[in-house]
Structure formats: structure tokens, C-alpha cells
């Protein structure tokens, strides 16, 4: 191989004797293409020793499997493409996994907000129930005191005994055996419970508001059976739908 300037290269285009010569693009550093031991162009590649060699070096590498530079370059390009295909596949798999993790994180955040909202609603309902229980207990004690003071007064209706503190724990869980809570498959139980508690909370507020209103407009010893009965049923329903 020789490197020509433009003036010496022109005869290879014009002369018929040189037209069969194979021309290659100029090399930036021709010395790097030459074998430092034999000063010949390195036209072969030895994969066992991972180096380029000249045709004289072939004698020293006769036990190896040298190939021409073009063939070695094509083989290396094929291997690189195969590795790139594997890497791209792994990148796509990692991207899908990352997107799945982000989706799960969003679901966790939504569930966390719903859980906190549910906890707040539960605390509010519990406060309303405690207030209603305190009012009912006070009324029962007032009625007992009035009956003990005046034995001729007939006892209160029997169904009010279920609202007393001693019977409250056995009365409220009765709803648990009436209609077991079921969450449809595929629906977050936290979201379902939150949506179910909202109307019960409003209804509980309404019942307690009615009871309080009736109490203010009547004598302190009068009974309000309808309101307490509704409150008992509502408490049973609240425990029925609240997650265990």
C-alpha cells in the first residue's frame, strides 16, 4: 500500500494499466497501520491475541484463527448489534417496571389520603355517638331517679334499655351478624368504606340534631323513643360497614 498526493494519484485514473488497481481512502496515520516488527501493513486480526497483524506475523499465529480486517470488523459489528439489542430490551423492561412502580406509588398515595379521610370521619362519628350516649345515659339516670322518687310512675318502654351503657356493647354488634360486609372484587375497601360512611355520618348528625331539638322543647324527664331507636339502628349500620 502506498499513499499518493493528488498529482501522483491522477495517473491511476487516466492510465488503462492502473485502472484495475484498488484505491482506498487516505489514512490519517499510515504508521499505525504498519506492523512495528516487520514494517508491513497489518491486514489481519487475531481474535485469540486481540491484535492486528501483518502477513509475516501469520507464521507466529498459525495456531490461532486470524481473519481479514474486513471480516473481523463485520463480525465485531454483528456482536455489537446483538449486545445493543439485549441492552435496549433491558432498558425497555426497566422502563416498564419503573412506570409500574410509579403507578403503585400513586395508588398508595390515594389510598393513604382515603385512609386519613376515613379516620377523620370515624373520629367524627365516634364523637357524635359518644355525645348521644352521654345524653341517653343522662336521660336514663334522670328517669330512674324520677321513678325511684315516685314509684307510681310506670317504667319507660322496654326497647329503650338497649340504649343503656350496660347493653350498648351487646346491642351494637348485632348488626354484624345480620348482613356481613362484602367488598366487590377489584374495589379498594378503603374507598368503599369511605363512600359508605359519608351518608351515615350525615344521618347520624340529623338524628342527634332531632334528639337535641326535642330535648330542648320538652321536659328533661320526657323520653324520645323514636329518635333513640333510629340512633340505635344507625349505630348498628355504622359498625356493620366499618372495616374490622
PDB file of C-alpha atoms in Angstrom:
ATOM      1  CA  UNK A   1       0.000   0.000   0.000  1.00  0.00           C
ATOM      2  CA  UNK A   2       1.237   3.478  -0.850  1.00  0.00           C
ATOM      3  CA  UNK A   3      -0.072   6.937  -0.159  1.00  0.00           C
ATOM      4  CA  UNK A   4      -0.194   9.332  -3.138  1.00  0.00           C
ATOM      5  CA  UNK A   5      -0.692  13.023  -3.499  1.00  0.00           C
ATOM      6  CA  UNK A   6      -3.223  14.333  -5.993  1.00  0.00           C
ATOM      7  CA  UNK A   7      -0.608  14.680  -8.764  1.00  0.00           C
ATOM      8  CA  UNK A   8       0.626  11.091  -8.459  1.00  0.00           C
ATOM      9  CA  UNK A   9      -2.887   9.778  -7.974  1.00  0.00           C
ATOM     10  CA  UNK A  10      -4.180  11.143 -11.272  1.00  0.00           C
ATOM     11  CA  UNK A  11      -2.408   8.526 -13.484  1.00  0.00           C
ATOM     12  CA  UNK A  12      -4.340   5.800 -11.669  1.00  0.00           C
ATOM     13  CA  UNK A  13      -7.496   7.367 -13.040  1.00  0.00           C
ATOM     14  CA  UNK A  14      -6.195   8.106 -16.549  1.00  0.00           C
ATOM     15  CA  UNK A  15      -3.855   5.225 -17.416  1.00  0.00           C
ATOM     16  CA  UNK A  16      -5.531   1.945 -18.520  1.00  0.00           C
ATOM     17  CA  UNK A  17      -2.709  -0.009 -16.858  1.00  0.00           C
ATOM     18  CA  UNK A  18      -3.677   1.344 -13.431  1.00  0.00           C
ATOM     19  CA  UNK A  19      -7.450   1.086 -13.763  1.00  0.00           C
ATOM     20  CA  UNK A  20      -7.506  -2.350 -12.135  1.00  0.00           C
ATOM     21  CA  UNK A  21      -5.736  -1.055  -9.042  1.00  0.00           C
ATOM     22  CA  UNK A  22      -7.939  -0.897  -5.963  1.00  0.00           C
ATOM     23  CA  UNK A  23      -7.929   2.541  -4.413  1.00  0.00           C
ATOM     24  CA  UNK A  24      -8.819   3.218  -0.782  1.00  0.00           C
ATOM     25  CA  UNK A  25      -9.496   6.455   1.067  1.00  0.00           C
ATOM     26  CA  UNK A  26      -6.408   8.104   2.542  1.00  0.00           C
ATOM     27  CA  UNK A  27      -5.309   7.050   6.016  1.00  0.00           C
ATOM     28  CA  UNK A  28      -4.690   9.729   8.610  1.00  0.00           C
ATOM     29  CA  UNK A  29      -1.748   7.916  10.238  1.00  0.00           C
ATOM     30  CA  UNK A  30      -0.228   5.303   7.955  1.00  0.00           C
ATOM     31  CA  UNK A  31       2.381   4.272  10.524  1.00  0.00           C
ATOM     32  CA  UNK A  32      -0.310   2.998  12.845  1.00  0.00           C
ATOM     33  CA  UNK A  33      -1.462   0.646  10.100  1.00  0.00           C
ATOM     34  CA  UNK A  34       2.011  -0.883   9.797  1.00  0.00           C
ATOM     35  CA  UNK A  35       3.406  -3.699  11.872  1.00  0.00           C
ATOM     36  CA  UNK A  36       6.164  -2.268  14.103  1.00  0.00           C
ATOM     37  CA  UNK A  37       8.096  -5.553  13.882  1.00  0.00           C
ATOM     38  CA  UNK A  38       8.012  -6.187  10.123  1.00  0.00           C
ATOM     39  CA  UNK A  39       7.066  -2.730   8.804  1.00  0.00           C
ATOM     40  CA  UNK A  40       4.251  -4.264   6.781  1.00  0.00           C
ATOM     41  CA  UNK A  41       0.600  -3.304   6.667  1.00  0.00           C
ATOM     42  CA  UNK A  42      -1.480  -5.094   9.244  1.00  0.00           C
ATOM     43  CA  UNK A  43      -4.167  -6.724   7.138  1.00  0.00           C
ATOM     44  CA  UNK A  44      -5.277  -9.424   9.580  1.00  0.00           C
ATOM     45  CA  UNK A  45      -6.797  -9.619  13.036  1.00  0.00           C
ATOM     46  CA  UNK A  46      -6.043 -12.338  15.587  1.00  0.00           C
ATOM     47  CA  UNK A  47      -9.057 -12.806  17.913  1.00  0.00           C
ATOM     48  CA  UNK A  48      -7.063 -15.019  20.297  1.00  0.00           C
ATOM     49  CA  UNK A  49      -4.480 -12.289  20.956  1.00  0.00           C
ATOM     50  CA  UNK A  50      -6.869  -9.412  20.210  1.00  0.00           C
ATOM     51  CA  UNK A  51      -4.435  -7.580  17.910  1.00  0.00           C
ATOM     52  CA  UNK A  52      -3.913  -6.691  14.263  1.00  0.00           C
ATOM     53  CA  UNK A  53      -1.057  -8.471  12.485  1.00  0.00           C
ATOM     54  CA  UNK A  54       0.675  -8.440   9.106  1.00  0.00           C
ATOM     55  CA  UNK A  55       1.044 -11.377   6.729  1.00  0.00           C
ATOM     56  CA  UNK A  56       4.507 -12.156   8.118  1.00  0.00           C
ATOM     57  CA  UNK A  57       3.076 -12.407  11.624  1.00  0.00           C
ATOM     58  CA  UNK A  58       0.774 -15.169  10.390  1.00  0.00           C
ATOM     59  CA  UNK A  59       3.630 -17.610  10.916  1.00  0.00           C
ATOM     60  CA  UNK A  60       3.714 -16.800  14.612  1.00  0.00           C
ATOM     61  CA  UNK A  61      -0.092 -17.066  14.822  1.00  0.00           C
ATOM     62  CA  UNK A  62      -0.520 -20.283  12.851  1.00  0.00           C
ATOM     63  CA  UNK A  63      -2.194 -21.911  15.873  1.00  0.00           C
ATOM     64  CA  UNK A  64      -4.741 -19.059  16.011  1.00  0.00           C
ATOM     65  CA  UNK A  65      -7.687 -18.250  13.781  1.00  0.00           C
ATOM     66  CA  UNK A  66      -6.773 -14.918  12.165  1.00  0.00           C
ATOM     67  CA  UNK A  67      -9.222 -13.222   9.814  1.00  0.00           C
ATOM     68  CA  UNK A  68      -9.017 -10.309   7.441  1.00  0.00           C
ATOM     69  CA  UNK A  69      -9.687  -6.874   8.842  1.00  0.00           C
ATOM     70  CA  UNK A  70     -12.922  -6.535   6.876  1.00  0.00           C
ATOM     71  CA  UNK A  71     -14.227  -9.902   8.109  1.00  0.00           C
ATOM     72  CA  UNK A  72     -13.172  -9.200  11.693  1.00  0.00           C
ATOM     73  CA  UNK A  73     -14.831  -5.788  11.512  1.00  0.00           C
ATOM     74  CA  UNK A  74     -18.081  -7.323  10.205  1.00  0.00           C
ATOM     75  CA  UNK A  75     -18.066  -9.990  12.947  1.00  0.00           C
ATOM     76  CA  UNK A  76     -17.438  -7.399  15.631  1.00  0.00           C
ATOM     77  CA  UNK A  77     -20.241  -5.203  14.281  1.00  0.00           C
ATOM     78  CA  UNK A  78     -22.644  -8.167  14.415  1.00  0.00           C
ATOM     79  CA  UNK A  79     -21.703  -8.891  18.025  1.00  0.00           C
ATOM     80  CA  UNK A  80     -22.139  -5.247  18.994  1.00  0.00           C
ATOM     81  CA  UNK A  81     -25.583  -5.102  17.373  1.00  0.00           C
ATOM     82  CA  UNK A  82     -26.622  -8.222  19.278  1.00  0.00           C
ATOM     83  CA  UNK A  83     -25.416  -6.738  22.562  1.00  0.00           C
ATOM     84  CA  UNK A  84     -27.195  -3.462  21.806  1.00  0.00           C
ATOM     85  CA  UNK A  85     -30.414  -5.376  21.149  1.00  0.00           C
ATOM     86  CA  UNK A  86     -30.126  -7.046  24.552  1.00  0.00           C
ATOM     87  CA  UNK A  87     -29.341  -3.728  26.254  1.00  0.00           C
ATOM     88  CA  UNK A  88     -32.309  -1.973  24.598  1.00  0.00           C
ATOM     89  CA  UNK A  89     -34.570  -4.839  25.685  1.00  0.00           C
ATOM     90  CA  UNK A  90     -33.337  -4.497  29.263  1.00  0.00           C
ATOM     91  CA  UNK A  91     -33.853  -0.729  29.146  1.00  0.00           C
ATOM     92  CA  UNK A  92     -37.432  -1.186  27.929  1.00  0.00           C
ATOM     93  CA  UNK A  93     -38.094  -3.725  30.677  1.00  0.00           C
ATOM     94  CA  UNK A  94     -36.648  -1.375  33.299  1.00  0.00           C
ATOM     95  CA  UNK A  95     -38.788   1.488  31.956  1.00  0.00           C
ATOM     96  CA  UNK A  96     -41.944  -0.622  32.220  1.00  0.00           C
ATOM     97  CA  UNK A  97     -41.008  -1.697  35.738  1.00  0.00           C
ATOM     98  CA  UNK A  98     -40.350   1.922  36.722  1.00  0.00           C
ATOM     99  CA  UNK A  99     -43.718   3.004  35.328  1.00  0.00           C
ATOM    100  CA  UNK A 100     -45.397   0.200  37.262  1.00  0.00           C
ATOM    101  CA  UNK A 101     -43.671   1.322  40.463  1.00  0.00           C
ATOM    102  CA  UNK A 102     -44.796   4.911  39.881  1.00  0.00           C
ATOM    103  CA  UNK A 103     -48.377   3.738  39.305  1.00  0.00           C
ATOM    104  CA  UNK A 104     -48.267   1.751  42.546  1.00  0.00           C
ATOM    105  CA  UNK A 105     -46.889   4.782  44.370  1.00  0.00           C
ATOM    106  CA  UNK A 106     -49.800   6.865  43.078  1.00  0.00           C
ATOM    107  CA  UNK A 107     -52.234   4.187  44.262  1.00  0.00           C
ATOM    108  CA  UNK A 108     -50.576   4.140  47.680  1.00  0.00           C
ATOM    109  CA  UNK A 109     -50.849   7.924  47.982  1.00  0.00           C
ATOM    110  CA  UNK A 110     -54.533   7.834  47.008  1.00  0.00           C
ATOM    111  CA  UNK A 111     -55.189   5.018  49.474  1.00  0.00           C
ATOM    112  CA  UNK A 112     -53.319   6.920  52.184  1.00  0.00           C
ATOM    113  CA  UNK A 113     -55.445  10.020  51.631  1.00  0.00           C
ATOM    114  CA  UNK A 114     -58.616   7.939  51.685  1.00  0.00           C
ATOM    115  CA  UNK A 115     -57.480   6.210  54.872  1.00  0.00           C
ATOM    116  CA  UNK A 116     -56.825   9.534  56.580  1.00  0.00           C
ATOM    117  CA  UNK A 117     -60.195  10.845  55.414  1.00  0.00           C
ATOM    118  CA  UNK A 118     -61.836   7.670  56.711  1.00  0.00           C
ATOM    119  CA  UNK A 119     -60.083   8.056  60.054  1.00  0.00           C
ATOM    120  CA  UNK A 120     -61.312  11.630  60.386  1.00  0.00           C
ATOM    121  CA  UNK A 121     -64.869  10.582  59.552  1.00  0.00           C
ATOM    122  CA  UNK A 122     -64.673   7.733  62.030  1.00  0.00           C
ATOM    123  CA  UNK A 123     -63.464  10.067  64.788  1.00  0.00           C
ATOM    124  CA  UNK A 124     -66.289  12.473  63.986  1.00  0.00           C
ATOM    125  CA  UNK A 125     -68.880   9.679  64.065  1.00  0.00           C
ATOM    126  CA  UNK A 126     -67.412   8.331  67.308  1.00  0.00           C
ATOM    127  CA  UNK A 127     -67.656  11.783  68.876  1.00  0.00           C
ATOM    128  CA  UNK A 128     -71.312  12.038  67.809  1.00  0.00           C
ATOM    129  CA  UNK A 129     -72.061   8.567  69.186  1.00  0.00           C
ATOM    130  CA  UNK A 130     -70.308   9.393  72.465  1.00  0.00           C
ATOM    131  CA  UNK A 131     -72.339  12.587  72.761  1.00  0.00           C
ATOM    132  CA  UNK A 132     -75.577  10.728  72.024  1.00  0.00           C
ATOM    133  CA  UNK A 133     -74.637   8.001  74.507  1.00  0.00           C
ATOM    134  CA  UNK A 134     -73.919  10.587  77.189  1.00  0.00           C
ATOM    135  CA  UNK A 135     -77.296  12.244  76.559  1.00  0.00           C
ATOM    136  CA  UNK A 136     -79.102   8.895  76.661  1.00  0.00           C
ATOM    137  CA  UNK A 137     -77.293   7.877  79.853  1.00  0.00           C
ATOM    138  CA  UNK A 138     -78.233  11.139  81.488  1.00  0.00           C
ATOM    139  CA  UNK A 139     -81.884  10.703  80.490  1.00  0.00           C
ATOM    140  CA  UNK A 140     -81.907   7.131  81.820  1.00  0.00           C
ATOM    141  CA  UNK A 141     -80.447   8.225  85.140  1.00  0.00           C
ATOM    142  CA  UNK A 142     -82.956  11.075  85.375  1.00  0.00           C
ATOM    143  CA  UNK A 143     -85.805   8.680  84.631  1.00  0.00           C
ATOM    144  CA  UNK A 144     -84.541   6.141  87.168  1.00  0.00           C
ATOM    145  CA  UNK A 145     -84.283   8.861  89.756  1.00  0.00           C
ATOM    146  CA  UNK A 146     -87.795  10.058  88.951  1.00  0.00           C
ATOM    147  CA  UNK A 147     -89.198   6.519  89.158  1.00  0.00           C
ATOM    148  CA  UNK A 148     -87.418   5.839  92.443  1.00  0.00           C
ATOM    149  CA  UNK A 149     -88.784   9.076  93.817  1.00  0.00           C
ATOM    150  CA  UNK A 150     -92.342   8.375  92.578  1.00  0.00           C
ATOM    151  CA  UNK A 151     -92.961   4.585  92.393  1.00  0.00           C
ATOM    152  CA  UNK A 152     -96.419   5.080  90.881  1.00  0.00           C
ATOM    153  CA  UNK A 153     -94.919   6.259  87.573  1.00  0.00           C
ATOM    154  CA  UNK A 154     -94.933   3.399  85.011  1.00  0.00           C
ATOM    155  CA  UNK A 155     -91.476   2.224  83.778  1.00  0.00           C
ATOM    156  CA  UNK A 156     -90.186   3.502  80.423  1.00  0.00           C
ATOM    157  CA  UNK A 157     -90.639   1.437  77.236  1.00  0.00           C
ATOM    158  CA  UNK A 158     -88.539  -1.725  77.265  1.00  0.00           C
ATOM    159  CA  UNK A 159     -86.915  -1.048  73.902  1.00  0.00           C
ATOM    160  CA  UNK A 160     -85.038   1.895  75.413  1.00  0.00           C
ATOM    161  CA  UNK A 161     -82.992  -0.464  77.571  1.00  0.00           C
ATOM    162  CA  UNK A 162     -80.912  -1.338  74.511  1.00  0.00           C
ATOM    163  CA  UNK A 163     -79.522   2.198  74.534  1.00  0.00           C
ATOM    164  CA  UNK A 164     -78.220   1.970  78.092  1.00  0.00           C
ATOM    165  CA  UNK A 165     -74.434   1.755  78.537  1.00  0.00           C
ATOM    166  CA  UNK A 166     -74.668  -1.759  80.000  1.00  0.00           C
ATOM    167  CA  UNK A 167     -76.436  -3.070  76.880  1.00  0.00           C
ATOM    168  CA  UNK A 168     -74.734  -0.909  74.261  1.00  0.00           C
ATOM    169  CA  UNK A 169     -71.837  -3.315  73.684  1.00  0.00           C
ATOM    170  CA  UNK A 170     -74.169  -6.266  73.116  1.00  0.00           C
ATOM    171  CA  UNK A 171     -76.718  -4.231  71.129  1.00  0.00           C
ATOM    172  CA  UNK A 172     -74.457  -2.632  68.549  1.00  0.00           C
ATOM    173  CA  UNK A 173     -72.637  -5.765  67.290  1.00  0.00           C
ATOM    174  CA  UNK A 174     -75.977  -7.439  66.464  1.00  0.00           C
ATOM    175  CA  UNK A 175     -75.832  -5.838  63.051  1.00  0.00           C
ATOM    176  CA  UNK A 176     -72.581  -7.667  62.327  1.00  0.00           C
ATOM    177  CA  UNK A 177     -74.451 -10.992  62.135  1.00  0.00           C
ATOM    178  CA  UNK A 178     -77.384  -9.524  60.197  1.00  0.00           C
ATOM    179  CA  UNK A 179     -75.659  -8.704  56.921  1.00  0.00           C
ATOM    180  CA  UNK A 180     -71.900  -9.369  56.607  1.00  0.00           C
ATOM    181  CA  UNK A 181     -69.928  -6.639  54.936  1.00  0.00           C
ATOM    182  CA  UNK A 182     -68.702  -7.559  51.465  1.00  0.00           C
ATOM    183  CA  UNK A 183     -66.371  -5.564  49.263  1.00  0.00           C
ATOM    184  CA  UNK A 184     -66.796  -6.153  45.493  1.00  0.00           C
ATOM    185  CA  UNK A 185     -63.733  -7.721  43.922  1.00  0.00           C
ATOM    186  CA  UNK A 186     -61.358  -5.170  42.412  1.00  0.00           C
ATOM    187  CA  UNK A 187     -62.647  -2.242  44.550  1.00  0.00           C
ATOM    188  CA  UNK A 188     -60.440  -0.696  47.206  1.00  0.00           C
ATOM    189  CA  UNK A 189     -62.087  -1.393  50.584  1.00  0.00           C
ATOM    190  CA  UNK A 190     -60.830   1.937  51.929  1.00  0.00           C
ATOM    191  CA  UNK A 191     -62.569   3.874  49.142  1.00  0.00           C
ATOM    192  CA  UNK A 192     -65.737   1.779  49.533  1.00  0.00           C
ATOM    193  CA  UNK A 193     -65.870   2.267  53.299  1.00  0.00           C
ATOM    194  CA  UNK A 194     -65.259   5.999  52.943  1.00  0.00           C
ATOM    195  CA  UNK A 195     -68.121   6.350  50.470  1.00  0.00           C
ATOM    196  CA  UNK A 196     -70.444   4.305  52.708  1.00  0.00           C
ATOM    197  CA  UNK A 197     -69.635   6.214  55.893  1.00  0.00           C
ATOM    198  CA  UNK A 198     -70.391   9.654  54.468  1.00  0.00           C
ATOM    199  CA  UNK A 199     -74.218   9.241  54.328  1.00  0.00           C
ATOM    200  CA  UNK A 200     -74.243   7.518  57.737  1.00  0.00           C
ATOM    201  CA  UNK A 201     -72.347  10.407  59.253  1.00  0.00           C
ATOM    202  CA  UNK A 202     -74.851  12.907  57.857  1.00  0.00           C
ATOM    203  CA  UNK A 203     -77.789  10.791  59.009  1.00  0.00           C
ATOM    204  CA  UNK A 204     -76.242  10.433  62.459  1.00  0.00           C
ATOM    205  CA  UNK A 205     -75.866  14.199  62.714  1.00  0.00           C
ATOM    206  CA  UNK A 206     -79.509  14.589  61.694  1.00  0.00           C
ATOM    207  CA  UNK A 207     -80.740  12.081  64.294  1.00  0.00           C
ATOM    208  CA  UNK A 208     -78.727  13.663  67.093  1.00  0.00           C
ATOM    209  CA  UNK A 209     -79.858  17.115  65.991  1.00  0.00           C
ATOM    210  CA  UNK A 210     -83.507  15.994  66.134  1.00  0.00           C
ATOM    211  CA  UNK A 211     -82.992  14.411  69.535  1.00  0.00           C
ATOM    212  CA  UNK A 212     -81.333  17.555  70.878  1.00  0.00           C
ATOM    213  CA  UNK A 213     -84.103  19.719  69.431  1.00  0.00           C
ATOM    214  CA  UNK A 214     -86.792  17.552  71.009  1.00  0.00           C
ATOM    215  CA  UNK A 215     -84.930  17.641  74.309  1.00  0.00           C
ATOM    216  CA  UNK A 216     -84.828  21.439  74.328  1.00  0.00           C
ATOM    217  CA  UNK A 217     -88.553  21.706  73.559  1.00  0.00           C
ATOM    218  CA  UNK A 218     -89.675  19.114  76.124  1.00  0.00           C
ATOM    219  CA  UNK A 219     -89.278  18.407  79.814  1.00  0.00           C
ATOM    220  CA  UNK A 220     -85.970  16.928  80.884  1.00  0.00           C
ATOM    221  CA  UNK A 221     -87.742  13.767  82.076  1.00  0.00           C
ATOM    222  CA  UNK A 222     -89.625  13.161  78.800  1.00  0.00           C
ATOM    223  CA  UNK A 223     -88.499  10.310  76.512  1.00  0.00           C
ATOM    224  CA  UNK A 224     -87.914  10.420  72.794  1.00  0.00           C
ATOM    225  CA  UNK A 225     -88.247   6.736  71.768  1.00  0.00           C
ATOM    226  CA  UNK A 226     -88.289   7.317  68.021  1.00  0.00           C
ATOM    227  CA  UNK A 227     -85.007   9.227  67.960  1.00  0.00           C
ATOM    228  CA  UNK A 228     -83.185   6.757  70.195  1.00  0.00           C
ATOM    229  CA  UNK A 229     -84.468   3.821  68.167  1.00  0.00           C
ATOM    230  CA  UNK A 230     -83.241   5.430  64.943  1.00  0.00           C
ATOM    231  CA  UNK A 231     -79.917   6.175  66.607  1.00  0.00           C
ATOM    232  CA  UNK A 232     -79.549   2.541  67.695  1.00  0.00           C
ATOM    233  CA  UNK A 233     -80.262   1.275  64.180  1.00  0.00           C
ATOM    234  CA  UNK A 234     -77.856   3.794  62.720  1.00  0.00           C
ATOM    235  CA  UNK A 235     -75.084   2.810  65.157  1.00  0.00           C
ATOM    236  CA  UNK A 236     -75.602  -0.813  64.163  1.00  0.00           C
ATOM    237  CA  UNK A 237     -75.285   0.112  60.482  1.00  0.00           C
ATOM    238  CA  UNK A 238     -72.139   2.138  61.107  1.00  0.00           C
ATOM    239  CA  UNK A 239     -70.433  -0.784  62.835  1.00  0.00           C
ATOM    240  CA  UNK A 240     -71.661  -3.084  60.069  1.00  0.00           C
ATOM    241  CA  UNK A 241     -69.935  -1.129  57.317  1.00  0.00           C
ATOM    242  CA  UNK A 242     -66.810  -0.024  59.178  1.00  0.00           C
ATOM    243  CA  UNK A 243     -63.765  -2.261  58.378  1.00  0.00           C
ATOM    244  CA  UNK A 244     -62.651  -4.602  61.108  1.00  0.00           C
TER     245      UNK A 244
END
